[in-house]
Structures are given as C-alpha cells and as structure tokens.
Amino acid sequence: FSTIDHCIDILIGRRLAICAGPLLYFSEGHLPEWLGDGGWEFEKIREAAYEFISRIVTRYSRYIHAWRVISGMNANNHFGFNFEQMIEITRTACLAARSADNKSRKIVEILFPWGEYYAKKKKTVPPLVYADMVIQSAISFDAFAVQLLFGKDRPGMHIRDMMQISSMLDYFAAVVKPVHITGVAIPGQSMTDDQDGRVAGEWHRGWDQSLQSDWIEQFYKIALGKPFVNSITYSNLADTDKNDVLGSGLLTEGFEPKETFHTLKKLQKLLLTRQKKV
C-alpha cells in the first residue's frame, strides 16, 4: 500500500474531496493473475470481492469521500457471469463498501454508455438495462457514474457531436440517482492508427490544442447544465503513452499547460464565483 499511502498523504494536505476506485473491474487486463487464470466458481469470486473491498475501504475510510465500488459490469464480464450474477456481484460490492464505511458515497460506474459493445460481446447487457436492474434490485448505493472517452476507432469511443452527447445524457434523467461523469477525454492533436481522424472521427477539423479546448468547454457547459449531473472529472492530467486516448492530457508530456488546462481553470473559477453568490 506504500504508493497509495503516499498519494493519500499528498492529497489530504490539499483538502481535496477524493474519489477512489474502481474497487472491482472485471476486465481481463485488470485482474490479478491468481484470479484471472480462471477455475473460480462464482461464490468464491463473490467472497474474495467482499473481503478485498472490506479491507481497502476500511483502510482508507478516513480519507476517501466517494468510492467507485464497481466499474463496467455492463460491458466487461471476463468470467461470463449470467445476468443474475452480474446484479449479485454489484450488490456484494456495494454492501461490502457500506459495511466498511457508511459515510462515503458509493458509486456504480457504467462504461461505454452508447451500448455498441452489446452487438458483439456475449454476456453483456445494455447500459440502461443494467442501471434499471441495479435500482429495481434495491441495491444500496448513492449514484451512478459514466465515462465518456472519445477519439479512437473502437466501439463506444468514436467522436460524437454535442447533440448526440446531450441526448445520451438525457437518457439518465429517468434514473432516480445522481450521475457523476468520472472520466472524459478527447485528443489534443492529430494522431495515427486507431486514433486517425478518418476512422475515429473528427469535430470540425483535425485535432489540435485549440480544438480540444473548444470541445471541452462546450462539453462541460452542456453536461453541467443537466440537473442530474453532479460532477465531471477529466481523465488525464498529462500526456503519457499509457493514456487510453493519446494526446488527451491537460498538460504536455513536459508538464506544460495546454489551452484546455486554462479553459477548465476558467470554468472552475466561474462555478465557484456563482456558488459564492448563491
């Protein structure tokens, strides 16, 4: 825990509300080797998940304001859980987190909210079906989260215009829980391969820092204009080759601020000023 402990020590000194997670994410590349090798029955996985979440949440309960307790169960189902098991593992995650700390907020995160994965990936469910069933199953949690990553030739990551984004977010208006956008990313430069604009999509022209800044400003204004959207977290602080969307950072690889950094700083200042007036 040394690396996480060091990060927590730095963040709490800045009096920030910390959101951590995801605690459970059943995607092949994010599972420990001992679990990802297979051969585990559902009950054993559920028990291991409960113990893991209880341990982590208990350790950091003094510092974490909100937990993403489970992420992407709608789209990433490495173990091939059936629908009832998907709901049950979601319930287990929320129950373990709440039992360990009943003060922090418990968030269920939905990935790829456009639902394109459902046409090709077996043992998945459409995003809003999953959200509805989590609510109908009386699972104790506080909010939903969605991630919106754009700029890749992959299902759910192609460029969308602002009307499409606004329309998709409006689907969540019927969900009786607040929504947090826990990840958003858009390129700040033209790229090649699966981020080539000819296959991943473009918005007005090829990507550059100025266009990235304009896109982010419009996106934040539209999303925060929805009464059910409580917060937005940008995905990548700085450019690295490990980012899901390359070139999407607010800072360059040398940690120089991009136009987008200044745009978000301006929006944050505007929001804080309005809150003080209210």
mmCIF file of C-alpha atoms in Angstrom:
data_model
loop_
_atom_site.group_PDB
_atom_site.id
_atom_site.type_symbol
_atom_site.label_atom_id
_atom_site.label_comp_id
_atom_site.label_asym_id
_atom_site.label_seq_id
_atom_site.Cartn_x
_atom_site.Cartn_y
_atom_site.Cartn_z
ATOM 1 C CA PHE A 1 0.000 0.000 0.000
ATOM 2 C CA SER A 2 3.013 2.326 0.120
ATOM 3 C CA THR A 3 2.341 4.058 -3.217
ATOM 4 C CA ILE A 4 -1.335 4.643 -2.447
ATOM 5 C CA ASP A 5 -0.499 5.813 1.071
ATOM 6 C CA HIS A 6 1.962 8.350 -0.343
ATOM 7 C CA CYS A 7 -0.664 9.701 -2.770
ATOM 8 C CA ILE A 8 -3.233 9.979 0.015
ATOM 9 C CA ASP A 9 -0.771 11.880 2.215
ATOM 10 C CA ILE A 10 -0.239 14.450 -0.534
ATOM 11 C CA LEU A 11 -3.925 14.852 -1.404
ATOM 12 C CA ILE A 12 -5.293 15.207 2.120
ATOM 13 C CA GLY A 13 -2.834 18.017 2.699
ATOM 14 C CA ARG A 14 -4.576 19.946 -0.067
ATOM 15 C CA ARG A 15 -8.048 19.471 1.441
ATOM 16 C CA LEU A 16 -9.454 17.751 -1.622
ATOM 17 C CA ALA A 17 -12.565 15.562 -1.768
ATOM 18 C CA ILE A 18 -11.078 12.282 -3.005
ATOM 19 C CA CYS A 19 -12.938 9.780 -5.172
ATOM 20 C CA ALA A 20 -11.185 6.414 -5.474
ATOM 21 C CA GLY A 21 -11.658 3.217 -7.443
ATOM 22 C CA PRO A 22 -12.807 1.222 -9.161
ATOM 23 C CA LEU A 23 -12.618 -1.463 -6.492
ATOM 24 C CA LEU A 24 -13.988 -4.128 -8.842
ATOM 25 C CA TYR A 25 -13.418 -4.175 -12.606
ATOM 26 C CA PHE A 26 -13.869 -7.494 -14.399
ATOM 27 C CA SER A 27 -11.813 -6.741 -17.498
ATOM 28 C CA GLU A 28 -9.109 -9.244 -18.423
ATOM 29 C CA GLY A 29 -6.224 -6.796 -18.254
ATOM 30 C CA HIS A 30 -7.182 -5.537 -14.798
ATOM 31 C CA LEU A 31 -7.479 -8.807 -12.878
ATOM 32 C CA PRO A 32 -4.749 -10.264 -10.634
ATOM 33 C CA GLU A 33 -3.069 -13.335 -12.094
ATOM 34 C CA TRP A 34 -4.339 -15.662 -9.385
ATOM 35 C CA LEU A 35 -7.916 -14.671 -10.210
ATOM 36 C CA GLY A 36 -7.630 -14.155 -13.958
ATOM 37 C CA ASP A 37 -6.350 -17.679 -14.614
ATOM 38 C CA GLY A 38 -9.906 -18.992 -14.216
ATOM 39 C CA GLY A 39 -11.275 -22.045 -12.474
ATOM 40 C CA TRP A 40 -13.086 -19.975 -9.855
ATOM 41 C CA GLU A 41 -16.755 -20.536 -9.081
ATOM 42 C CA PHE A 42 -18.994 -17.507 -8.677
ATOM 43 C CA GLU A 43 -19.391 -17.901 -4.920
ATOM 44 C CA LYS A 44 -15.618 -17.920 -4.413
ATOM 45 C CA ILE A 45 -15.232 -14.805 -6.564
ATOM 46 C CA ARG A 46 -18.006 -13.080 -4.630
ATOM 47 C CA GLU A 47 -16.396 -13.936 -1.288
ATOM 48 C CA ALA A 48 -12.973 -12.739 -2.466
ATOM 49 C CA ALA A 49 -14.521 -9.499 -3.750
ATOM 50 C CA TYR A 50 -16.261 -8.835 -0.443
ATOM 51 C CA GLU A 51 -13.084 -9.410 1.563
ATOM 52 C CA PHE A 52 -10.976 -7.252 -0.770
ATOM 53 C CA ILE A 53 -13.394 -4.319 -0.735
ATOM 54 C CA SER A 54 -13.848 -4.510 3.032
ATOM 55 C CA ARG A 55 -10.095 -4.386 3.542
ATOM 56 C CA ILE A 56 -9.445 -1.466 1.189
ATOM 57 C CA VAL A 57 -12.387 0.686 2.277
ATOM 58 C CA THR A 58 -11.640 0.120 5.966
ATOM 59 C CA ARG A 59 -8.003 1.146 5.470
ATOM 60 C CA TYR A 60 -8.830 4.437 3.722
ATOM 61 C CA SER A 61 -12.240 5.275 5.214
ATOM 62 C CA ARG A 62 -10.873 8.410 6.919
ATOM 63 C CA TYR A 63 -9.716 9.930 3.646
ATOM 64 C CA ILE A 64 -12.000 8.888 0.777
ATOM 65 C CA HIS A 65 -15.114 10.937 0.068
ATOM 66 C CA ALA A 66 -16.550 8.619 -2.618
ATOM 67 C CA TRP A 67 -15.817 5.105 -3.894
ATOM 68 C CA ARG A 68 -16.377 3.743 -7.377
ATOM 69 C CA VAL A 69 -17.217 0.337 -5.985
ATOM 70 C CA ILE A 70 -17.683 -1.475 -9.306
ATOM 71 C CA SER A 71 -16.998 -0.385 -12.871
ATOM 72 C CA GLY A 72 -18.090 -1.605 -16.287
ATOM 73 C CA MET A 73 -20.071 -4.658 -15.186
ATOM 74 C CA ASN A 74 -22.433 -3.859 -18.038
ATOM 75 C CA ALA A 75 -19.701 -4.195 -20.688
ATOM 76 C CA ASN A 76 -16.720 -6.121 -19.272
ATOM 77 C CA ASN A 77 -17.594 -9.581 -17.993
ATOM 78 C CA HIS A 78 -14.422 -11.680 -18.126
ATOM 79 C CA PHE A 79 -15.892 -14.555 -16.112
ATOM 80 C CA GLY A 80 -19.103 -14.758 -18.126
ATOM 81 C CA PHE A 81 -21.439 -14.081 -15.205
ATOM 82 C CA ASN A 82 -25.105 -14.511 -16.056
ATOM 83 C CA PHE A 83 -27.422 -11.542 -15.538
ATOM 84 C CA GLU A 84 -28.431 -12.520 -12.004
ATOM 85 C CA GLN A 85 -24.773 -12.941 -11.043
ATOM 86 C CA MET A 86 -23.901 -9.533 -12.506
ATOM 87 C CA ILE A 87 -26.509 -7.930 -10.280
ATOM 88 C CA GLU A 88 -25.445 -10.011 -7.277
ATOM 89 C CA ILE A 89 -21.758 -9.080 -7.597
ATOM 90 C CA THR A 90 -22.836 -5.423 -7.834
ATOM 91 C CA ARG A 91 -24.887 -5.840 -4.666
ATOM 92 C CA THR A 92 -21.941 -7.523 -2.917
ATOM 93 C CA ALA A 93 -19.573 -4.685 -3.850
ATOM 94 C CA CYS A 94 -21.939 -2.007 -2.560
ATOM 95 C CA LEU A 95 -22.726 -3.947 0.614
ATOM 96 C CA ALA A 96 -19.054 -4.535 1.427
ATOM 97 C CA ALA A 97 -18.185 -0.868 0.915
ATOM 98 C CA ARG A 98 -21.111 0.370 3.005
ATOM 99 C CA SER A 99 -20.412 -2.099 5.807
ATOM 100 C CA ALA A 100 -16.809 -0.901 5.985
ATOM 101 C CA ASP A 101 -17.696 2.807 5.804
ATOM 102 C CA ASN A 102 -21.258 4.122 5.827
ATOM 103 C CA LYS A 103 -20.265 7.783 5.437
ATOM 104 C CA SER A 104 -18.615 7.847 1.998
ATOM 105 C CA ARG A 105 -20.638 7.817 -1.206
ATOM 106 C CA LYS A 106 -20.894 4.526 -3.112
ATOM 107 C CA ILE A 107 -20.887 4.865 -6.906
ATOM 108 C CA VAL A 108 -21.723 2.266 -9.561
ATOM 109 C CA GLU A 109 -19.866 3.099 -12.773
ATOM 110 C CA ILE A 110 -21.162 2.402 -16.279
ATOM 111 C CA LEU A 111 -18.719 2.199 -19.184
ATOM 112 C CA PHE A 112 -19.453 2.706 -22.892
ATOM 113 C CA PRO A 113 -22.921 4.237 -22.330
ATOM 114 C CA TRP A 114 -23.651 4.168 -26.064
ATOM 115 C CA GLY A 115 -24.081 0.392 -25.759
ATOM 116 C CA GLU A 116 -22.368 -0.553 -29.030
ATOM 117 C CA TYR A 117 -20.471 -3.399 -27.349
ATOM 118 C CA TYR A 118 -23.737 -5.287 -26.824
ATOM 119 C CA ALA A 119 -23.932 -6.219 -30.518
ATOM 120 C CA LYS A 120 -20.672 -8.206 -30.395
ATOM 121 C CA LYS A 121 -19.782 -9.103 -26.815
ATOM 122 C CA LYS A 122 -21.537 -12.030 -25.201
ATOM 123 C CA LYS A 123 -22.618 -11.964 -21.567
ATOM 124 C CA THR A 124 -23.116 -8.201 -21.502
ATOM 125 C CA VAL A 125 -26.202 -6.027 -21.037
ATOM 126 C CA PRO A 126 -27.179 -2.605 -22.434
ATOM 127 C CA PRO A 127 -26.131 0.222 -20.106
ATOM 128 C CA LEU A 128 -29.594 1.483 -19.206
ATOM 129 C CA VAL A 129 -30.917 -2.053 -18.679
ATOM 130 C CA TYR A 130 -28.121 -2.641 -16.192
ATOM 131 C CA ALA A 131 -28.798 0.693 -14.471
ATOM 132 C CA ASP A 132 -32.518 -0.031 -14.217
ATOM 133 C CA MET A 133 -31.988 -3.517 -12.798
ATOM 134 C CA VAL A 134 -29.497 -2.258 -10.210
ATOM 135 C CA ILE A 135 -32.170 0.147 -8.978
ATOM 136 C CA GLN A 136 -35.016 -2.381 -9.201
ATOM 137 C CA SER A 137 -32.947 -4.854 -7.165
ATOM 138 C CA ALA A 138 -32.899 -2.425 -4.218
ATOM 139 C CA ILE A 139 -29.101 -2.287 -4.083
ATOM 140 C CA SER A 140 -27.860 0.300 -1.588
ATOM 141 C CA PHE A 141 -25.701 2.866 -3.398
ATOM 142 C CA ASP A 142 -25.647 6.625 -3.867
ATOM 143 C CA ALA A 143 -25.015 7.464 -7.509
ATOM 144 C CA PHE A 144 -24.208 6.245 -10.988
ATOM 145 C CA ALA A 145 -21.112 7.240 -12.923
ATOM 146 C CA VAL A 146 -20.355 7.197 -16.638
ATOM 147 C CA GLN A 147 -17.123 7.533 -18.583
ATOM 148 C CA LEU A 148 -17.009 9.279 -21.952
ATOM 149 C CA LEU A 149 -13.736 8.722 -23.787
ATOM 150 C CA PHE A 150 -13.554 9.839 -27.427
ATOM 151 C CA GLY A 151 -11.093 9.705 -30.290
ATOM 152 C CA LYS A 152 -10.438 6.029 -31.035
ATOM 153 C CA ASP A 153 -11.641 3.592 -33.665
ATOM 154 C CA ARG A 154 -13.181 1.320 -31.043
ATOM 155 C CA PRO A 155 -16.804 0.618 -30.101
ATOM 156 C CA GLY A 156 -18.092 3.439 -27.937
ATOM 157 C CA MET A 157 -15.075 5.708 -28.466
ATOM 158 C CA HIS A 158 -15.779 7.313 -31.849
ATOM 159 C CA ILE A 159 -16.247 11.074 -31.938
ATOM 160 C CA ARG A 160 -19.823 12.262 -31.303
ATOM 161 C CA ASP A 161 -21.257 15.714 -31.809
ATOM 162 C CA MET A 162 -22.656 17.699 -28.904
ATOM 163 C CA MET A 163 -26.279 16.942 -29.764
ATOM 164 C CA GLN A 164 -25.605 13.197 -29.587
ATOM 165 C CA ILE A 165 -23.815 13.586 -26.271
ATOM 166 C CA SER A 166 -26.592 15.719 -24.813
ATOM 167 C CA SER A 167 -29.219 13.234 -25.990
ATOM 168 C CA MET A 168 -27.370 10.279 -24.471
ATOM 169 C CA LEU A 169 -27.007 12.037 -21.122
ATOM 170 C CA ASP A 170 -30.725 12.817 -21.133
ATOM 171 C CA TYR A 171 -31.464 9.086 -21.012
ATOM 172 C CA PHE A 172 -30.101 9.146 -17.475
ATOM 173 C CA ALA A 173 -32.619 11.800 -16.433
ATOM 174 C CA ALA A 174 -35.092 8.989 -15.786
ATOM 175 C CA VAL A 175 -32.656 7.233 -13.452
ATOM 176 C CA VAL A 176 -33.522 8.105 -9.868
ATOM 177 C CA LYS A 177 -29.906 8.628 -8.851
ATOM 178 C CA PRO A 178 -27.395 11.448 -9.355
ATOM 179 C CA VAL A 179 -24.864 10.980 -12.148
ATOM 180 C CA HIS A 180 -21.130 11.691 -11.978
ATOM 181 C CA ILE A 181 -19.053 11.807 -15.149
ATOM 182 C CA THR A 182 -15.929 10.140 -13.782
ATOM 183 C CA GLY A 183 -13.932 10.210 -16.985
ATOM 184 C CA VAL A 184 -13.854 12.305 -20.142
ATOM 185 C CA ALA A 185 -11.060 12.545 -22.705
ATOM 186 C CA ILE A 186 -10.603 13.982 -26.178
ATOM 187 C CA PRO A 187 -7.396 14.259 -28.275
ATOM 188 C CA GLY A 188 -5.404 17.479 -28.349
ATOM 189 C CA GLN A 189 -3.510 16.652 -31.545
ATOM 190 C CA SER A 190 -3.958 14.660 -34.735
ATOM 191 C CA MET A 191 -2.860 11.048 -34.349
ATOM 192 C CA THR A 192 -2.374 7.929 -36.475
ATOM 193 C CA ASP A 193 -3.507 4.290 -36.416
ATOM 194 C CA ASP A 194 -6.731 3.775 -34.439
ATOM 195 C CA GLN A 195 -6.770 7.472 -33.462
ATOM 196 C CA ASP A 196 -6.614 8.671 -37.069
ATOM 197 C CA GLY A 197 -9.486 11.097 -37.582
ATOM 198 C CA ARG A 198 -10.514 9.305 -40.759
ATOM 199 C CA VAL A 199 -11.520 6.228 -38.749
ATOM 200 C CA ALA A 200 -12.023 7.597 -35.223
ATOM 201 C CA GLY A 201 -13.957 10.688 -36.293
ATOM 202 C CA GLU A 202 -13.331 14.432 -36.276
ATOM 203 C CA TRP A 203 -15.093 17.507 -34.953
ATOM 204 C CA HIS A 204 -14.992 20.398 -37.447
ATOM 205 C CA ARG A 205 -11.332 19.726 -38.393
ATOM 206 C CA GLY A 206 -8.223 17.816 -37.370
ATOM 207 C CA TRP A 207 -7.464 17.802 -33.658
ATOM 208 C CA ASP A 208 -5.178 20.413 -32.094
ATOM 209 C CA GLN A 209 -4.955 22.093 -28.703
ATOM 210 C CA SER A 210 -7.314 24.896 -29.650
ATOM 211 C CA LEU A 211 -9.998 22.498 -30.882
ATOM 212 C CA GLN A 212 -9.583 20.308 -27.808
ATOM 213 C CA SER A 213 -10.151 23.381 -25.653
ATOM 214 C CA ASP A 214 -13.290 24.391 -27.582
ATOM 215 C CA TRP A 215 -14.702 20.851 -27.382
ATOM 216 C CA ILE A 216 -14.093 20.587 -23.638
ATOM 217 C CA GLU A 217 -15.686 23.971 -22.952
ATOM 218 C CA GLN A 218 -18.842 23.032 -24.858
ATOM 219 C CA PHE A 219 -18.964 19.564 -23.315
ATOM 220 C CA TYR A 220 -18.675 20.837 -19.739
ATOM 221 C CA LYS A 221 -21.317 23.517 -20.261
ATOM 222 C CA ILE A 222 -23.772 21.017 -21.757
ATOM 223 C CA ALA A 223 -23.140 18.282 -19.187
ATOM 224 C CA LEU A 224 -23.183 20.560 -16.139
ATOM 225 C CA GLY A 225 -26.388 22.090 -17.467
ATOM 226 C CA LYS A 226 -28.116 18.783 -16.736
ATOM 227 C CA PRO A 227 -29.641 18.971 -13.229
ATOM 228 C CA PHE A 228 -28.849 15.309 -12.550
ATOM 229 C CA VAL A 229 -25.121 15.613 -13.394
ATOM 230 C CA ASN A 230 -23.313 16.346 -10.138
ATOM 231 C CA SER A 231 -19.678 16.428 -11.221
ATOM 232 C CA ILE A 232 -17.230 15.908 -14.071
ATOM 233 C CA THR A 233 -13.709 14.561 -13.705
ATOM 234 C CA TYR A 234 -11.276 14.882 -16.594
ATOM 235 C CA SER A 235 -9.445 11.621 -17.237
ATOM 236 C CA ASN A 236 -5.824 12.555 -17.890
ATOM 237 C CA LEU A 237 -3.760 15.264 -16.246
ATOM 238 C CA ALA A 238 -0.776 14.920 -18.592
ATOM 239 C CA ASP A 239 0.085 13.189 -21.852
ATOM 240 C CA THR A 240 1.689 9.765 -21.487
ATOM 241 C CA ASP A 241 1.827 6.704 -23.706
ATOM 242 C CA LYS A 242 -0.349 4.867 -21.154
ATOM 243 C CA ASN A 243 -3.441 7.030 -21.640
ATOM 244 C CA ASP A 244 -6.418 5.330 -23.277
ATOM 245 C CA VAL A 245 -6.697 8.327 -25.612
ATOM 246 C CA LEU A 246 -3.232 9.542 -26.605
ATOM 247 C CA GLY A 247 -2.682 13.288 -26.620
ATOM 248 C CA SER A 248 -5.691 13.891 -24.375
ATOM 249 C CA GLY A 249 -3.906 15.312 -21.326
ATOM 250 C CA LEU A 250 -4.410 18.776 -19.896
ATOM 251 C CA LEU A 251 -0.616 19.093 -19.810
ATOM 252 C CA THR A 252 2.021 18.083 -22.329
ATOM 253 C CA GLU A 253 4.498 15.292 -21.574
ATOM 254 C CA GLY A 254 6.801 18.005 -20.258
ATOM 255 C CA PHE A 255 4.002 19.200 -17.932
ATOM 256 C CA GLU A 256 3.394 22.421 -19.840
ATOM 257 C CA PRO A 257 -0.259 23.558 -19.615
ATOM 258 C CA LYS A 258 -2.346 23.241 -22.778
ATOM 259 C CA GLU A 259 -5.185 25.576 -23.721
ATOM 260 C CA THR A 260 -7.604 23.029 -22.261
ATOM 261 C CA PHE A 261 -6.000 23.394 -18.832
ATOM 262 C CA HIS A 262 -6.669 27.130 -18.838
ATOM 263 C CA THR A 263 -10.211 26.568 -20.141
ATOM 264 C CA LEU A 264 -11.064 24.234 -17.260
ATOM 265 C CA LYS A 265 -9.436 26.606 -14.787
ATOM 266 C CA LYS A 266 -11.654 29.400 -16.113
ATOM 267 C CA LEU A 267 -14.790 27.242 -15.871
ATOM 268 C CA GLN A 268 -13.917 26.196 -12.333
ATOM 269 C CA LYS A 269 -13.450 29.815 -11.279
ATOM 270 C CA LEU A 270 -16.801 30.731 -12.858
ATOM 271 C CA LEU A 271 -18.601 27.946 -10.992
ATOM 272 C CA LEU A 272 -17.005 28.836 -7.660
ATOM 273 C CA THR A 273 -17.904 32.508 -8.132
ATOM 274 C CA ARG A 274 -21.548 31.640 -8.805
ATOM 275 C CA GLN A 275 -21.692 29.354 -5.769
ATOM 276 C CA LYS A 276 -20.442 32.152 -3.524
ATOM 277 C CA LYS A 277 -23.144 34.495 -4.870
ATOM 278 C CA VAL A 278 -25.845 31.900 -4.178
#
